Amino acid sequence: MKDTTQILTKSGFLDFLHCPTSFWLARRRPDLYVAPAPSEFDRLLMMDGYAVEAAARDMLGAGIDSEAFDFQFDFASDGCLARADAVRRLEDGRIEIYEIKSSTSANDHIQDAAFQRIVAERSGHRVAASFVVHVEKNYRLDGQLDPEAFLTITPVDEDIEQIRHDTETAIDRAMNTLAATDVDLDGCDCVYKSKAQRCSGFDQLNPEVPDPSVYDLPRMHGARLAALVDDGRLDIEDVVEEDVTASQLPVLRALRSGECIVDAKAIRKFLGELEFPLHFYDYETAGGAIPQAEGHGPHQQIPTQFSCHVVHEDGSTQHHEFLAHGHGQEAQLVEALKACVASSGSMIVWNETFEKACNRRMAALLPQHEEFLFSLNERTVDLMKPFKAHYVHPDFRGSTSIKRVLPVLCPELSYDEEAVHDGTGAILAFREMVESTSHEQVTELRRQLLGYCRLDTEAMVAIYRKLCDAVA
Ligand code: SF4
């Protein structure tokens, strides 16, 4: 039986291009490299991929030469394996290769297409043309999904020719790496990159990196990081104030002192600009490659639920919430929001970019509510801002994510890891709820979704109160 660790697949080749060392570790040293378990985001991408592929099959299979198409067609040659989503057999014996993607552009998929074409040709096929079938970003659902309007077929032959030589060379290097019994494991390139780019082998390959380190400073990358690495100053104790930017300085001070940095004057100013009643609000959205409701477009995140805690000047608080029963209920959501939002008072969110974009998208769908939704944006205040520079705890480790801030400031409030506990999980749960025919399952998913969204705004109220206490 062929040793599958010696076969170079398309995804393996992309892994090699990302990092030859982790590519080798994953296949040869599972003791050093733990492949990450598929995340909920991976699950979402996979579901979208299947849905778009089904739409593409409908489109390609509906033509007069539908018999000429084969789907999931394998090419194999000299240890390389490439699976094409669709292949069309031409009368002269040549083939066309179609790669189907749920993204809105062909640009990110040229490398995949080049690998496929080279392996197809090496296996003896004459390839007439290669295409990437992807989603048309300006498509808006109007009745039934129209695959012809929803999908775009982009020819990528010229792009492939431009990278053909480099791709062939890289395939040979990947095959050599695959066959190697050893590679240099003394450190690796990620010492010059931010934490987000590492694989699970980083700690074993770079045991000299202390904790805390320069990598705990936010936005630490490029020439500034390279200078510190080349100087051997990875320990946070070896970083001086001249090494960092003004926005990194409070984090450096917190990490070096082990103390929480509180700029009372700046926090008082932030709190003083808030206007009562305070509305702490948060949206959860649903959306994917395939639009599910009239007027929706691919990959548009349209709110399906909100939670809103209203805090009055006397400290009294009310909670309001809404959760749609299906896709396309944004009008009901906005009506429910209008019923709980006062005509004045700050609208407080965590990371304003997201909620403001949701309001703009809903305004485009619901022109009758445009004035209200735009007024929400004008009144929106981002509670995350003070945590960038004015309230910095060493245990935040340079992050301003509410998932990082909340357990440090309010450990009594926590997300239930067994239930919906992040935005991607909320999208998946909402989809499952809409598709479920089980009353019990729908009830349980509604409970989880409402609980998760409510906790987001409860968390903001609790964090706001901690800020008030810090400067009382
Ligand atoms: S930590 Fe980065 S450079 Fe090192 S093996 Fe992993 S991905 Fe490659």
GROMACS .gro file of C-alpha atoms in nm, residues 70-325:
model
  256
   70ASP     CA    1  -1.701   1.489  -1.483
   71PHE     CA    2  -1.701   1.608  -1.124
   72GLN     CA    3  -1.434   1.538  -0.859
   73PHE     CA    4  -1.184   1.415  -1.117
   74ASP     CA    5  -0.841   1.296  -0.994
   75PHE     CA    6  -0.506   1.352  -1.167
   76ALA     CA    7  -0.207   1.159  -1.034
   77SER     CA    8   0.155   1.170  -1.143
   78ASP     CA    9   0.494   1.100  -0.982
   79GLY     CA   10   0.367   1.119  -0.624
   80CYS     CA   11   0.142   1.422  -0.685
   81LEU     CA   12  -0.235   1.406  -0.659
   82ALA     CA   13  -0.472   1.683  -0.772
   83ARG     CA   14  -0.849   1.663  -0.761
   84ALA     CA   15  -1.038   1.892  -0.996
   85ASP     CA   16  -1.390   1.999  -0.897
   86ALA     CA   17  -1.500   1.960  -1.258
   87VAL     CA   18  -1.344   1.854  -1.587
   88ARG     CA   19  -1.499   1.902  -1.930
   89ARG     CA   20  -1.395   1.661  -2.206
   90LEU     CA   21  -1.365   1.831  -2.547
   91GLU     CA   22  -1.425   1.651  -2.875
   92ASP     CA   23  -1.058   1.678  -2.979
   93GLY     CA   24  -0.950   1.484  -2.667
   94ARG     CA   25  -0.833   1.786  -2.468
   95ILE     CA   26  -0.989   1.884  -2.136
   96GLU     CA   27  -1.090   2.199  -1.951
   97ILE     CA   28  -1.039   2.215  -1.572
   98TYR     CA   29  -1.282   2.398  -1.343
   99GLU     CA   30  -1.194   2.486  -0.980
  100ILE     CA   31  -1.508   2.585  -0.784
  101LYS     CA   32  -1.464   2.832  -0.497
  102SER     CA   33  -1.701   3.003  -0.254
  103SER     CA   34  -1.497   3.326  -0.252
  104THR     CA   35  -1.578   3.628  -0.467
  105SER     CA   36  -1.258   3.642  -0.672
  106ALA     CA   37  -1.033   3.405  -0.867
  107ASN     CA   38  -0.718   3.583  -0.751
  108ASP     CA   39  -0.654   3.374  -0.440
  109HIS     CA   40  -0.685   3.047  -0.631
  110ILE     CA   41  -0.431   3.082  -0.913
  111GLN     CA   42  -0.177   2.875  -0.721
  112ASP     CA   43  -0.427   2.589  -0.674
  113ALA     CA   44  -0.515   2.603  -1.042
  114ALA     CA   45  -0.148   2.600  -1.145
  115PHE     CA   46  -0.075   2.291  -0.931
  116GLN     CA   47  -0.379   2.116  -1.078
  117ARG     CA   48  -0.284   2.197  -1.434
  118ILE     CA   49   0.078   2.087  -1.395
  119VAL     CA   50  -0.024   1.755  -1.237
  120ALA     CA   51  -0.291   1.704  -1.506
  121GLU     CA   52  -0.034   1.760  -1.781
  122ARG     CA   53   0.227   1.543  -1.613
  123SER     CA   54  -0.031   1.265  -1.598
  124GLY     CA   55  -0.072   1.282  -1.978
  125HIS     CA   56  -0.377   1.507  -2.024
  126ARG     CA   57  -0.381   1.784  -2.281
  127VAL     CA   58  -0.534   2.084  -2.105
  128ALA     CA   59  -0.710   2.335  -2.329
  129ALA     CA   60  -0.802   2.582  -2.052
  130SER     CA   61  -0.834   2.629  -1.677
  131PHE     CA   62  -1.112   2.824  -1.503
  132VAL     CA   63  -1.199   2.933  -1.151
  133VAL     CA   64  -1.573   2.931  -1.085
  134HIS     CA   65  -1.645   3.176  -0.803
  135VAL     CA   66  -1.925   3.378  -0.651
  136GLU     CA   67  -2.031   3.711  -0.806
  137LYS     CA   68  -2.002   3.960  -0.520
  138ASN     CA   69  -2.267   4.202  -0.654
  139TYR     CA   70  -2.534   3.933  -0.690
  140ARG     CA   71  -2.853   3.996  -0.490
  141LEU     CA   72  -3.114   3.728  -0.437
  142ASP     CA   73  -3.437   3.796  -0.629
  143GLY     CA   74  -3.665   3.494  -0.599
  144GLN     CA   75  -3.492   3.161  -0.657
  145LEU     CA   76  -3.112   3.143  -0.668
  146ASP     CA   77  -3.003   3.189  -1.030
  147PRO     CA   78  -2.673   2.995  -1.062
  148GLU     CA   79  -2.584   3.169  -1.391
  149ALA     CA   80  -2.606   3.513  -1.232
  150PHE     CA   81  -2.469   3.399  -0.895
  151LEU     CA   82  -2.150   3.241  -1.034
  152THR     CA   83  -1.873   3.382  -1.250
  153ILE     CA   84  -1.639   3.166  -1.459
  154THR     CA   85  -1.298   3.333  -1.480
  155PRO     CA   86  -1.033   3.200  -1.721
  156VAL     CA   87  -0.694   3.178  -1.546
  157ASP     CA   88  -0.461   3.044  -1.819
  158GLU     CA   89  -0.251   3.360  -1.843
  159ASP     CA   90  -0.215   3.383  -1.464
  160ILE     CA   91  -0.105   3.018  -1.451
  161GLU     CA   92   0.157   3.072  -1.723
  162GLN     CA   93   0.308   3.357  -1.522
  163ILE     CA   94   0.374   3.130  -1.222
  164ARG     CA   95   0.421   2.800  -1.404
  165HIS     CA   96   0.800   2.785  -1.376
  166ASP     CA   97   0.806   2.881  -1.006
  167THR     CA   98   0.527   2.635  -0.931
  168GLU     CA   99   0.707   2.348  -1.105
  169THR     CA  100   1.022   2.426  -0.908
  170ALA     CA  101   0.824   2.448  -0.583
  171ILE     CA  102   0.655   2.111  -0.651
  172ASP     CA  103   0.999   1.953  -0.687
  173ARG     CA  104   1.116   2.115  -0.363
  174ALA     CA  105   0.802   1.997  -0.183
  175MET     CA  106   0.862   1.640  -0.305
  176ASN     CA  107   1.223   1.657  -0.179
  177THR     CA  108   1.105   1.788   0.159
  178LEU     CA  109   0.847   1.510   0.175
  179ALA     CA  110   1.119   1.252   0.118
  180ALA     CA  111   1.365   1.407   0.366
  181THR     CA  112   1.421   1.218   0.690
  182ASP     CA  113   1.546   1.530   0.863
  183VAL     CA  114   1.519   1.908   0.832
  184ASP     CA  115   1.681   2.193   1.024
  185LEU     CA  116   1.475   2.233   1.341
  186ASP     CA  117   1.695   2.491   1.509
  187GLY     CA  118   1.455   2.787   1.523
  188CYS     CA  119   1.224   2.897   1.246
  189ASP     CA  120   1.107   3.201   1.050
  190CYS     CA  121   0.812   3.277   1.275
  191VAL     CA  122   1.046   3.451   1.518
  192TYR     CA  123   1.014   3.739   1.271
  193LYS     CA  124   0.635   3.722   1.255
  194SER     CA  125   0.342   3.791   1.486
  195LYS     CA  126   0.184   3.520   1.702
  196ALA     CA  127  -0.108   3.475   1.463
  197GLN     CA  128   0.115   3.324   1.194
  198ARG     CA  129   0.266   3.045   1.404
  199CYS     CA  130   0.190   2.676   1.391
  200SER     CA  131   0.182   2.455   1.700
  201GLY     CA  132   0.551   2.365   1.654
  202PHE     CA  133   0.668   2.717   1.750
  203ASP     CA  134   0.740   2.656   2.119
  204GLN     CA  135   0.943   2.341   2.057
  205LEU     CA  136   1.138   2.498   1.771
  206ASN     CA  137   1.207   2.820   1.961
  207PRO     CA  138   1.252   2.721   2.325
  208GLU     CA  139   1.455   3.038   2.393
  209VAL     CA  140   1.145   3.259   2.363
  210PRO     CA  141   1.053   3.364   2.719
  211ASP     CA  142   0.713   3.442   2.863
  212PRO     CA  143   0.615   3.726   2.850
  213SER     CA  144   0.800   3.822   2.534
  214VAL     CA  145   0.807   4.089   2.262
  215TYR     CA  146   0.530   3.890   2.089
  216ASP     CA  147   0.286   4.002   2.361
  217LEU     CA  148   0.312   4.360   2.234
  218PRO     CA  149   0.025   4.450   1.996
  219ARG     CA  150   0.104   4.512   1.629
  220MET     CA  151   0.469   4.409   1.682
  221HIS     CA  152   0.597   4.313   1.339
  222GLY     CA  153   0.818   4.420   1.048
  223ALA     CA  154   1.145   4.609   1.100
  224ARG     CA  155   1.073   4.689   1.466
  225LEU     CA  156   1.033   4.320   1.556
  226ALA     CA  157   1.327   4.214   1.336
  227ALA     CA  158   1.558   4.460   1.514
  228LEU     CA  159   1.466   4.315   1.855
  229VAL     CA  160   1.500   3.954   1.735
  230ASP     CA  161   1.838   4.023   1.572
  231ASP     CA  162   1.954   4.187   1.898
  232GLY     CA  163   1.844   3.876   2.090
  233ARG     CA  164   1.606   4.092   2.298
  234LEU     CA  165   1.301   3.868   2.309
  235ASP     CA  166   1.238   3.899   2.684
  236ILE     CA  167   0.996   4.182   2.764
  237GLU     CA  168   1.247   4.291   3.032
  238ASP     CA  169   1.501   4.366   2.758
  239VAL     CA  170   1.266   4.593   2.562
  240VAL     CA  171   1.300   4.963   2.643
  241GLU     CA  172   1.047   5.240   2.584
  242GLU     CA  173   1.241   5.372   2.283
  243ASP     CA  174   1.184   5.036   2.107
  244VAL     CA  175   0.807   5.071   2.089
  245THR     CA  176   0.539   5.296   1.943
  246ALA     CA  177   0.319   5.525   2.152
  247SER     CA  178   0.030   5.279   2.126
  248GLN     CA  179   0.250   4.986   2.238
  249LEU     CA  180   0.393   5.179   2.533
  250PRO     CA  181   0.110   5.119   2.789
  251VAL     CA  182   0.121   4.744   2.711
  252LEU     CA  183   0.500   4.739   2.755
  253ARG     CA  184   0.468   4.919   3.088
  254ALA     CA  185   0.197   4.678   3.208
  255LEU     CA  186   0.395   4.370   3.104
  256ARG     CA  187   0.722   4.494   3.254
  257SER     CA  188   0.570   4.605   3.585
  258GLY     CA  189   0.312   4.329   3.615
  259GLU     CA  190   0.071   4.608   3.718
  260CYS     CA  191  -0.247   4.734   3.559
  261ILE     CA  192  -0.188   5.071   3.387
  262VAL     CA  193  -0.478   5.309   3.449
  263ASP     CA  194  -0.489   5.655   3.290
  264ALA     CA  195  -0.761   5.796   3.516
  265LYS     CA  196  -0.783   6.133   3.338
  266ALA     CA  197  -0.839   5.976   2.995
  267ILE     CA  198  -1.092   5.724   3.131
  268ARG     CA  199  -1.287   6.001   3.310
  269LYS     CA  200  -1.298   6.193   2.982
  270PHE     CA  201  -1.427   5.885   2.795
  271LEU     CA  202  -1.693   5.816   3.059
  272GLY     CA  203  -1.787   6.185   3.079
  273GLU     CA  204  -1.872   6.192   2.709
  274LEU     CA  205  -2.127   5.909   2.742
  275GLU     CA  206  -2.487   6.017   2.738
  276PHE     CA  207  -2.762   5.845   2.944
  277PRO     CA  208  -2.951   5.625   2.898
  278LEU     CA  209  -2.665   5.401   2.794
  279HIS     CA  210  -2.765   5.134   2.542
  280PHE     CA  211  -2.519   4.843   2.539
  281TYR     CA  212  -2.607   4.656   2.220
  282ASP     CA  213  -2.472   4.368   2.018
  283TYR     CA  214  -2.576   4.192   1.697
  284GLU     CA  215  -2.531   3.834   1.586
  285THR     CA  216  -2.553   3.771   1.217
  286ALA     CA  217  -2.610   3.498   0.966
  287GLY     CA  218  -2.477   3.491   0.619
  288GLY     CA  219  -2.273   3.274   0.394
  289ALA     CA  220  -2.179   3.226   0.033
  290ILE     CA  221  -2.539   3.149  -0.067
  291PRO     CA  222  -2.778   3.440   0.007
  292GLN     CA  223  -3.084   3.316   0.193
  293ALA     CA  224  -3.334   3.604   0.170
  294GLU     CA  225  -3.460   3.861  -0.081
  295GLY     CA  226  -3.207   4.138  -0.144
  296HIS     CA  227  -2.926   3.960   0.042
  297GLY     CA  228  -2.590   3.914  -0.128
  298PRO     CA  229  -2.317   3.650  -0.091
  299HIS     CA  230  -2.114   3.668   0.232
  300GLN     CA  231  -2.322   3.958   0.363
  301GLN     CA  232  -2.348   3.948   0.740
  302ILE     CA  233  -2.707   4.055   0.812
  303PRO     CA  234  -2.821   4.071   1.178
  304THR     CA  235  -3.058   3.800   1.294
  305GLN     CA  236  -3.061   3.889   1.663
  306PHE     CA  237  -2.971   4.159   1.910
  307SER     CA  238  -2.931   4.201   2.281
  308CYS     CA  239  -2.959   4.546   2.439
  309HIS     CA  240  -2.905   4.641   2.802
  310VAL     CA  241  -3.030   4.991   2.879
  311VAL     CA  242  -2.863   5.151   3.183
  312HIS     CA  243  -3.018   5.468   3.327
  313GLU     CA  244  -2.842   5.740   3.525
  314ASP     CA  245  -2.989   5.606   3.853
  315GLY     CA  246  -2.829   5.268   3.782
  316SER     CA  247  -3.151   5.086   3.692
  317THR     CA  248  -3.119   4.848   3.398
  318GLN     CA  249  -3.355   4.684   3.149
  319HIS     CA  250  -3.279   4.408   2.906
  320HIS     CA  251  -3.431   4.371   2.556
  321GLU     CA  252  -3.363   4.108   2.294
  322PHE     CA  253  -3.477   3.977   1.959
  323LEU     CA  254  -3.402   3.655   1.773
  324ALA     CA  255  -3.539   3.590   1.425
  325HIS     CA  256  -3.715   3.264   1.343
   0.00000   0.00000   0.00000
